[in-house]
CSV table of C-alpha atoms and ligand atoms in Angstrom, one decimal:
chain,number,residue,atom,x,y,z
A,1,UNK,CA,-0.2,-6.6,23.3
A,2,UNK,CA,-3.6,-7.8,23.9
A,3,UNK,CA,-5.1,-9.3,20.5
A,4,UNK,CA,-8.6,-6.7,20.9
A,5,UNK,CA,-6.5,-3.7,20.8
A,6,UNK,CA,-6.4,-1.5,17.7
A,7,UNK,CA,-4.2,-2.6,15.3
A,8,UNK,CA,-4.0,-0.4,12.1
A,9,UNK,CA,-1.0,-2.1,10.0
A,10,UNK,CA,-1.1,-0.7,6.6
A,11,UNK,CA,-1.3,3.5,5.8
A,12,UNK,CA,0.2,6.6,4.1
A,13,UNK,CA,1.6,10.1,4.7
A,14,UNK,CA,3.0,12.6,2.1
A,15,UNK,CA,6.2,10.5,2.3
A,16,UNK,CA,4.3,8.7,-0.5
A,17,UNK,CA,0.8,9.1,-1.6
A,18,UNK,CA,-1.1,9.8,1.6
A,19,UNK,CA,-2.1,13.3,2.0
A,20,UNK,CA,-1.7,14.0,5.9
A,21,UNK,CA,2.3,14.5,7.1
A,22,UNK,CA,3.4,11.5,9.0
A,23,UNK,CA,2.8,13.2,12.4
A,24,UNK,CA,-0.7,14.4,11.3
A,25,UNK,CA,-1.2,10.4,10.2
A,26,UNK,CA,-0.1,9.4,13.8
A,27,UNK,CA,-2.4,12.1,15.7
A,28,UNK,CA,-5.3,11.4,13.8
A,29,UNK,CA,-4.8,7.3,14.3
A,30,UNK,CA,-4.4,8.1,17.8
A,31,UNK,CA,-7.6,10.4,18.1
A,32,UNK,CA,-8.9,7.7,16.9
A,33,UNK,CA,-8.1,4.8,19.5
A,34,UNK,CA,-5.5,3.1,16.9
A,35,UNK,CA,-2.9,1.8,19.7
A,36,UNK,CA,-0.5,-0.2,17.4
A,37,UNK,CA,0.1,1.8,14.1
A,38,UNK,CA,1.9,0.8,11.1
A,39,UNK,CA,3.8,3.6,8.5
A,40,UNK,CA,3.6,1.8,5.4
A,41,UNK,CA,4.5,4.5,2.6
A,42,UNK,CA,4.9,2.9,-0.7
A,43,UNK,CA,8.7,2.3,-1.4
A,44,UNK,CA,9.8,4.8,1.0
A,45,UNK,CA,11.2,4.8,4.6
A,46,UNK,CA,11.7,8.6,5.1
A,47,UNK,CA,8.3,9.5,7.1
A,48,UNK,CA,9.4,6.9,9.6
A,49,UNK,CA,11.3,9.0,12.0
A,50,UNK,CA,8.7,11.9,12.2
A,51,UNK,CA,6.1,9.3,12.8
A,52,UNK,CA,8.4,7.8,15.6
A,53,UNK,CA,8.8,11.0,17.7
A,54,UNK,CA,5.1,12.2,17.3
A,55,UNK,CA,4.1,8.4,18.6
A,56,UNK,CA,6.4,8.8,21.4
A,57,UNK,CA,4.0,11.8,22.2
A,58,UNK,CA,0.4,10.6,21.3
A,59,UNK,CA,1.1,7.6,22.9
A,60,UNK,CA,0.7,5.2,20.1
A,61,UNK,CA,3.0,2.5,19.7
A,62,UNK,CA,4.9,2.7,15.9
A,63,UNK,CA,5.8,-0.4,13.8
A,64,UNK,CA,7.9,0.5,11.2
A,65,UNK,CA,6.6,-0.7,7.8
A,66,UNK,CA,6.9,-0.2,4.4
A,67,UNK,CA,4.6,-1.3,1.1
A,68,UNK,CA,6.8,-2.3,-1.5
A,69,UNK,CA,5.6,-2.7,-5.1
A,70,UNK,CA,6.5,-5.8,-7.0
A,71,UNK,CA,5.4,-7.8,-10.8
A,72,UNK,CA,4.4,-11.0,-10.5
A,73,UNK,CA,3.9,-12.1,-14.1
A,74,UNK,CA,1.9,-9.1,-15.7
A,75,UNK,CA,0.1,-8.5,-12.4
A,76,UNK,CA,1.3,-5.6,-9.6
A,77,UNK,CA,1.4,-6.7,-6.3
A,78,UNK,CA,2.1,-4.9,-2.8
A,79,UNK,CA,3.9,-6.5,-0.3
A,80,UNK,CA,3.7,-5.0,3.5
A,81,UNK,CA,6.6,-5.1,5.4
A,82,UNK,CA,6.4,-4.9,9.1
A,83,UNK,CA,9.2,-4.2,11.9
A,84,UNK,CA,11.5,-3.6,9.0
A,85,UNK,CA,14.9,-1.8,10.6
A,86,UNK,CA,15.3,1.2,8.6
A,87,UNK,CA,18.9,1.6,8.9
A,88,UNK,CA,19.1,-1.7,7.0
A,89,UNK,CA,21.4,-1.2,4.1
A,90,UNK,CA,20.3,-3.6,2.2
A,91,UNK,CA,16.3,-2.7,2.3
A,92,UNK,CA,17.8,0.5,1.5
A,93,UNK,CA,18.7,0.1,-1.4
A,94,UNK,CA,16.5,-2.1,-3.0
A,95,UNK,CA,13.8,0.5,-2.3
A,96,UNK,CA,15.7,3.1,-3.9
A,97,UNK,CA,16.1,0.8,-7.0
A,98,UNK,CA,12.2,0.2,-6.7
A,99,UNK,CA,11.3,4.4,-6.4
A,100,UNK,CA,13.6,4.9,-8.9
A,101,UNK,CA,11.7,3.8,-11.9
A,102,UNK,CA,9.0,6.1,-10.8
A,103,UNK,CA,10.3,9.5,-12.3
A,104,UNK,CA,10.3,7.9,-15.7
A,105,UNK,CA,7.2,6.3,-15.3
A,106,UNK,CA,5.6,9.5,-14.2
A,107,UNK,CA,7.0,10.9,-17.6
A,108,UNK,CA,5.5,8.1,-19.8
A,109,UNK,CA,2.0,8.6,-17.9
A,110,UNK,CA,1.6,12.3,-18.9
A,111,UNK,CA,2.7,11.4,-22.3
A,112,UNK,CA,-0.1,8.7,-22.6
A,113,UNK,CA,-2.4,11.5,-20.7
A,114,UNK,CA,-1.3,14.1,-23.6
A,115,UNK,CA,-2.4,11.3,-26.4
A,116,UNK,CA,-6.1,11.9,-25.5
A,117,UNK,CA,-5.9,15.6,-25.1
A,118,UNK,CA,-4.7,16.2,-21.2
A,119,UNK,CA,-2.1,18.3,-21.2
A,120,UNK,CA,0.5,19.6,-18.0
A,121,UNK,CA,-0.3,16.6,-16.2
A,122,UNK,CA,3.1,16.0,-15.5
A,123,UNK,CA,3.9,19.6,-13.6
A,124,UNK,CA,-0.1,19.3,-12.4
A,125,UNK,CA,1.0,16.0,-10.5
A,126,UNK,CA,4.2,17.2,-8.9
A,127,UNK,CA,1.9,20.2,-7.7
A,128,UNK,CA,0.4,17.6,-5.4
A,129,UNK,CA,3.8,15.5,-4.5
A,130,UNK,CA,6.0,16.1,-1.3
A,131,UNK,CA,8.3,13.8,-2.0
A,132,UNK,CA,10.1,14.5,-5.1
A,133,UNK,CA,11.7,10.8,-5.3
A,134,UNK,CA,7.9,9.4,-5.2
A,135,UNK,CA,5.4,10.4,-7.5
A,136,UNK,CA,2.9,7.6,-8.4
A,137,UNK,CA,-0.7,7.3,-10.1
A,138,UNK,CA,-2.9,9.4,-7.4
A,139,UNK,CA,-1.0,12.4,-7.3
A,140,UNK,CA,-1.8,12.4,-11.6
A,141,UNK,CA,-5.5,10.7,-10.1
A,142,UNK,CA,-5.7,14.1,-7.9
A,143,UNK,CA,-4.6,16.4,-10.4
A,144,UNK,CA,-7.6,14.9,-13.1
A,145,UNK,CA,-9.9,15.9,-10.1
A,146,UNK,CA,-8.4,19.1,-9.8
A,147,UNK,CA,-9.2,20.0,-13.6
A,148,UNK,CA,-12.4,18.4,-13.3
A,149,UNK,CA,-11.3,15.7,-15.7
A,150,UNK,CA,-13.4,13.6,-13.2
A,151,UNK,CA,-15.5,13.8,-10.0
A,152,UNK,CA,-13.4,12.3,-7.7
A,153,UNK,CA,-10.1,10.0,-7.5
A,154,UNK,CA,-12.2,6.8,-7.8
A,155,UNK,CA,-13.6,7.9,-10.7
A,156,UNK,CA,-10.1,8.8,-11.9
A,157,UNK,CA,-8.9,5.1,-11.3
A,158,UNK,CA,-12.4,4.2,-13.4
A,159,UNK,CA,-11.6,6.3,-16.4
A,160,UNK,CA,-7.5,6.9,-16.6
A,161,UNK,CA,-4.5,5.2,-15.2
A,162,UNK,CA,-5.3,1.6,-15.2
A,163,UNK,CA,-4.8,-0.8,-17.9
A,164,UNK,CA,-6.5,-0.7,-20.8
A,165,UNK,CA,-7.3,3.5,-20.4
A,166,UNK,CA,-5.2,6.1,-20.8
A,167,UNK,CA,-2.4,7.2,-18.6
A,168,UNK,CA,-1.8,3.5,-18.3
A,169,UNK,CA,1.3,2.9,-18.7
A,170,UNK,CA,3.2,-0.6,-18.1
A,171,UNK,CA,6.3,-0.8,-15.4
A,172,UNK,CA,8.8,-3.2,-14.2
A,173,UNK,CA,8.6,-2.9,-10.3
A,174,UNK,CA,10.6,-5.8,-8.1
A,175,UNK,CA,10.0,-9.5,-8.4
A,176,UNK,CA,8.3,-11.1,-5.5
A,177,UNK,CA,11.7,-12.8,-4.4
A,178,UNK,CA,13.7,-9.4,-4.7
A,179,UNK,CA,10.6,-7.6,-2.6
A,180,UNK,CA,10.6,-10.1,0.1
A,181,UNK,CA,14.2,-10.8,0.5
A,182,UNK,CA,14.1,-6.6,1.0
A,183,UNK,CA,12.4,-6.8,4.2
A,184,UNK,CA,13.6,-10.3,5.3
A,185,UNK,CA,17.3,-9.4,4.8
A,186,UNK,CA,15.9,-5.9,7.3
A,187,UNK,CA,14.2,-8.2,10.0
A,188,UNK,CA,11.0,-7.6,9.2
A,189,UNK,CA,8.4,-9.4,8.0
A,190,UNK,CA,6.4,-9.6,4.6
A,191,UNK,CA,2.8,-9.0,4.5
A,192,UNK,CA,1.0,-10.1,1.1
A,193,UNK,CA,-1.2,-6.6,1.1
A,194,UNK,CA,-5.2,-6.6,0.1
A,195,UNK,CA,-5.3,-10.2,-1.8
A,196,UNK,CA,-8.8,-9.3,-3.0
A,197,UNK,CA,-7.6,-6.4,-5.1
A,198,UNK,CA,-5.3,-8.4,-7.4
A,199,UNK,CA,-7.7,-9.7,-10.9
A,200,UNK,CA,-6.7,-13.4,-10.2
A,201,UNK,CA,-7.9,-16.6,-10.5
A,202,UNK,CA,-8.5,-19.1,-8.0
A,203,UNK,CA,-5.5,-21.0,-9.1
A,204,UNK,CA,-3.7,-18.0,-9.6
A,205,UNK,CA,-3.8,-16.6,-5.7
A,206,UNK,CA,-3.1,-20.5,-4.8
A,207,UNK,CA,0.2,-20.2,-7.0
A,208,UNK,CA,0.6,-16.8,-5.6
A,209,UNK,CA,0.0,-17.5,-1.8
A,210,UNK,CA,2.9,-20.8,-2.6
A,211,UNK,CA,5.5,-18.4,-3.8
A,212,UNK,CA,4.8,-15.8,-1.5
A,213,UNK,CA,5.3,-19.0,1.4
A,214,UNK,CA,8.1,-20.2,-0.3
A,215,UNK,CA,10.0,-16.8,-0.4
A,216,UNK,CA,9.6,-16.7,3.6
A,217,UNK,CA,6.3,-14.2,3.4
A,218,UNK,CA,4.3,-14.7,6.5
A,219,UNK,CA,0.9,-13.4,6.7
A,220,UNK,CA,-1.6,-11.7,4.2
A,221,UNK,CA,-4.1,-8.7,5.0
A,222,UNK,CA,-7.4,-9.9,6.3
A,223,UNK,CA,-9.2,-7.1,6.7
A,224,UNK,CA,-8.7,-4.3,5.0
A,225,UNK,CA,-10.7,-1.3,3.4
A,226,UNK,CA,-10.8,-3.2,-0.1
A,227,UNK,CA,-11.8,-6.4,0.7
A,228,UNK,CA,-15.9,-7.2,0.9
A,229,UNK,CA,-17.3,-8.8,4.1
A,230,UNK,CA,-17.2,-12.2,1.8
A,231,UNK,CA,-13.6,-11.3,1.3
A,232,UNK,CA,-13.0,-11.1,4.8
A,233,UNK,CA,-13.8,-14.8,5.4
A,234,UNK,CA,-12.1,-15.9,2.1
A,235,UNK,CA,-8.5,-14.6,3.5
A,236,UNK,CA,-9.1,-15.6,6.8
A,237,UNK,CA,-9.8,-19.7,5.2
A,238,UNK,CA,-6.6,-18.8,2.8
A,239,UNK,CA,-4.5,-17.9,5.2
A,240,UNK,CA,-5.7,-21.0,7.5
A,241,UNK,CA,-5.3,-23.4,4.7
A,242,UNK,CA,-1.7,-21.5,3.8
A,243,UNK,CA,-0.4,-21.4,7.0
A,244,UNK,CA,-0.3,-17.8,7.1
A,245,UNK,CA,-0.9,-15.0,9.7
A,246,UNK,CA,-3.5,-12.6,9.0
A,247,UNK,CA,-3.2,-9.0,9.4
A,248,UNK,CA,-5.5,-5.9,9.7
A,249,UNK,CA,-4.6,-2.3,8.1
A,250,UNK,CA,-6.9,0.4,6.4
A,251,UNK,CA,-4.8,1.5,3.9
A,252,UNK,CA,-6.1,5.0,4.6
A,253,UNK,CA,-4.5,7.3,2.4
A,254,UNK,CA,-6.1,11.1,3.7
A,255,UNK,CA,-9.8,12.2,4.7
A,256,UNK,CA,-12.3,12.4,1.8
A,257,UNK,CA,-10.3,10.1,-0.4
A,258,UNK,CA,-10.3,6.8,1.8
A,259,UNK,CA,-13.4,5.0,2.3
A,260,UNK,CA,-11.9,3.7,5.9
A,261,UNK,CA,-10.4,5.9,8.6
A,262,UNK,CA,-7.5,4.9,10.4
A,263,UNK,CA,-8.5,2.4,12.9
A,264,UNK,CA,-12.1,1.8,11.9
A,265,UNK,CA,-12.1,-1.8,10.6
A,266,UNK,CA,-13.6,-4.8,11.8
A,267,UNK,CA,-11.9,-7.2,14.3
A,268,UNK,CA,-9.7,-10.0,13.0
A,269,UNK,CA,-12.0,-13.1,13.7
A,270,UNK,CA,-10.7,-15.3,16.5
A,271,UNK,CA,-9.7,-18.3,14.2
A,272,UNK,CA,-6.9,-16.6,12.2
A,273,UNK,CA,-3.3,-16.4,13.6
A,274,UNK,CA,-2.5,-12.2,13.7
A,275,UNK,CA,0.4,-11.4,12.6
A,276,UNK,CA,1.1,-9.6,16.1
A,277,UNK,CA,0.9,-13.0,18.2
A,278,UNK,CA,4.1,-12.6,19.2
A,279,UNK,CA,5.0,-8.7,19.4
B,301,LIG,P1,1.3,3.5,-8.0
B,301,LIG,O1,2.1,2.7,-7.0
B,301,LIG,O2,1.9,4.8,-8.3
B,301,LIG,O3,1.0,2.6,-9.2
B,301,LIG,O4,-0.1,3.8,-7.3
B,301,LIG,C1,-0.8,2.9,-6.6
B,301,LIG,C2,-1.7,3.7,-5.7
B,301,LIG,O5,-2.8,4.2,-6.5
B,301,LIG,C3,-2.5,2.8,-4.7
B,301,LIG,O6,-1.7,2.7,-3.5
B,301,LIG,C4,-3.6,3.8,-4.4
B,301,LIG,O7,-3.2,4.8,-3.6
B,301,LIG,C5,-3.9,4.3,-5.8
B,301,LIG,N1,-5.0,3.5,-6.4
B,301,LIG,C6,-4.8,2.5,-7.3
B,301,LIG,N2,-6.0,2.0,-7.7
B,301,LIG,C7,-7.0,2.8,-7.1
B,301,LIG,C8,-8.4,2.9,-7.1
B,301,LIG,N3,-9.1,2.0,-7.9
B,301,LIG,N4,-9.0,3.8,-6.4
B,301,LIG,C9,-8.3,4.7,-5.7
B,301,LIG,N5,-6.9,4.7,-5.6
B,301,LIG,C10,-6.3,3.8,-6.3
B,302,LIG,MN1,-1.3,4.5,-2.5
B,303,LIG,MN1,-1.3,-1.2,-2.0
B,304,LIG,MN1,-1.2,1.0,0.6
């Protein structure tokens, strides 16, 4: 694949906590000149084969991904994994060990949510899930919309559901070596996703980007909708000085909630290995 064609490596359907099906994801990435497109549903493999058949038909070529949540100390990372094999037992089942905290986590939330007066959260959540073995924070973020709680699901992240503000609850998700080992022991490889989201210091992404090297990752996200333009050339000299591919995904998760559409990202620049070189 030439390196200037469209990569879009990292976004969501209803398999998870997009809001578009997965064949609606891949006609829309299509319609919009995305020719290598990456499924990357958080913790979950099962919007993979819908997206495989409508890609066979919009002419998009499909990587099969994944975004697998892990702790890292007290911090949550997601790791991308890319041209995973999804009849891997093994990534399997770790995933299903990773979504299956989620139920009870979902229960603690609305509980927390109740605490400060918001009440049927729980049920008012599920309203917006498809998949009933993966309910996370912005199906609870759209259903504080939805009752006006707030004005959008930014503000919902601003207000509820993050540390320190109700509907925060804390959760044990993977550790970085299970997470990894996950899509290594499937074939694919692990993609450190949007770096410049995690609340880190300096030394503490350093440490990070060693472990993540030392547990066979291989590339972090570049470009991405959360990182800044300064972010952008931060990564890039990271991954340089790591020895790391970079990658490029939008993490779009449905129309009017993502900032990015599918596709519409900047280039990688030309100094940073992609993570495609060698597709
Ligand atoms: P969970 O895995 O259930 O903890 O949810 C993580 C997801 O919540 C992310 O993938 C985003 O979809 C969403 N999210 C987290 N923080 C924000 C934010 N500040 N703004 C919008 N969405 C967010
Ligand atoms: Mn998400
Ligand atoms: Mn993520
Ligand atoms: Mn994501």
């Amino acid at each position: 694949m030439h390196s200037l064609s469209n990569f879009d490596l990292h976004c969501h359907s209803t398999a998870s906590d997009g809001i578009l099906g997965p064949a609606e994801v891949v006609r829309r990435a299509a319609a919009n000149g995305v020719q290598v497109l990456a499924l990357t549903d958080h913790d979950e493999i099962c919007g993979l084969a819908e997206a495989r058949t409508q890609a066979a038909v919009s002419g998009v070529r499909l990587v099969n991904g994944v975004e697998v949540s892990i702790s890292w100390g007290g911090t949550t990372i997601h790791v991308v994994g890319l041209n995973i094999d999804p009849d891997n037992l093994r990534l399997q089942q770790g995933l299903k060990a990773i979504r299956g905290g989620r139920a009870e986590r979902a229960k603690r939330i609305s509980l927390d949510l109740e605490r400060v007066g918001i009440t049927g959260s729980l049920e008012g959540a599920y309203a917006y899930v498809e998949n009933r073995n993966l309910i996370g924070r912005a199906h609870f973020a759209r259903f504080l919309v939805e009752k006006r709680y707030v004005s959008d699901v930014k503000s919902a992240f601003q207000h509820y559901l993050v540390s320190g503000k109700p509907g925060y609850v804390p959760h044990q998700w993977a550790t970085l070596e299970e997470g990894v080992d996950c899509i290594a022991a499937a074939g694919g490889v692990a993609v450190l996703a949007h770096p410049g989201r995690y609340k880190l210091t300096r030394a503490q992404m350093h440490r990070l980007l060693a472990e993540f090297k030392d547990c066979s990752g291989s590339a972090i996200e570049v470009i991405t909708s959360a990182h800044t333009p300064e972010q952008y050339k931060e990564f890039a000299i990271l991954a340089r000085e790591f020895g790391l591919c970079a990658s490029r995904g939008s993490d779009f998760h449905g129309p009017g909630e993502s900032r990015v559409d599918l596709g519409r990202l900047p280039n990688l620049a030309s100094d940073v290995n992609p993570v495609w070189h060698d597709w």
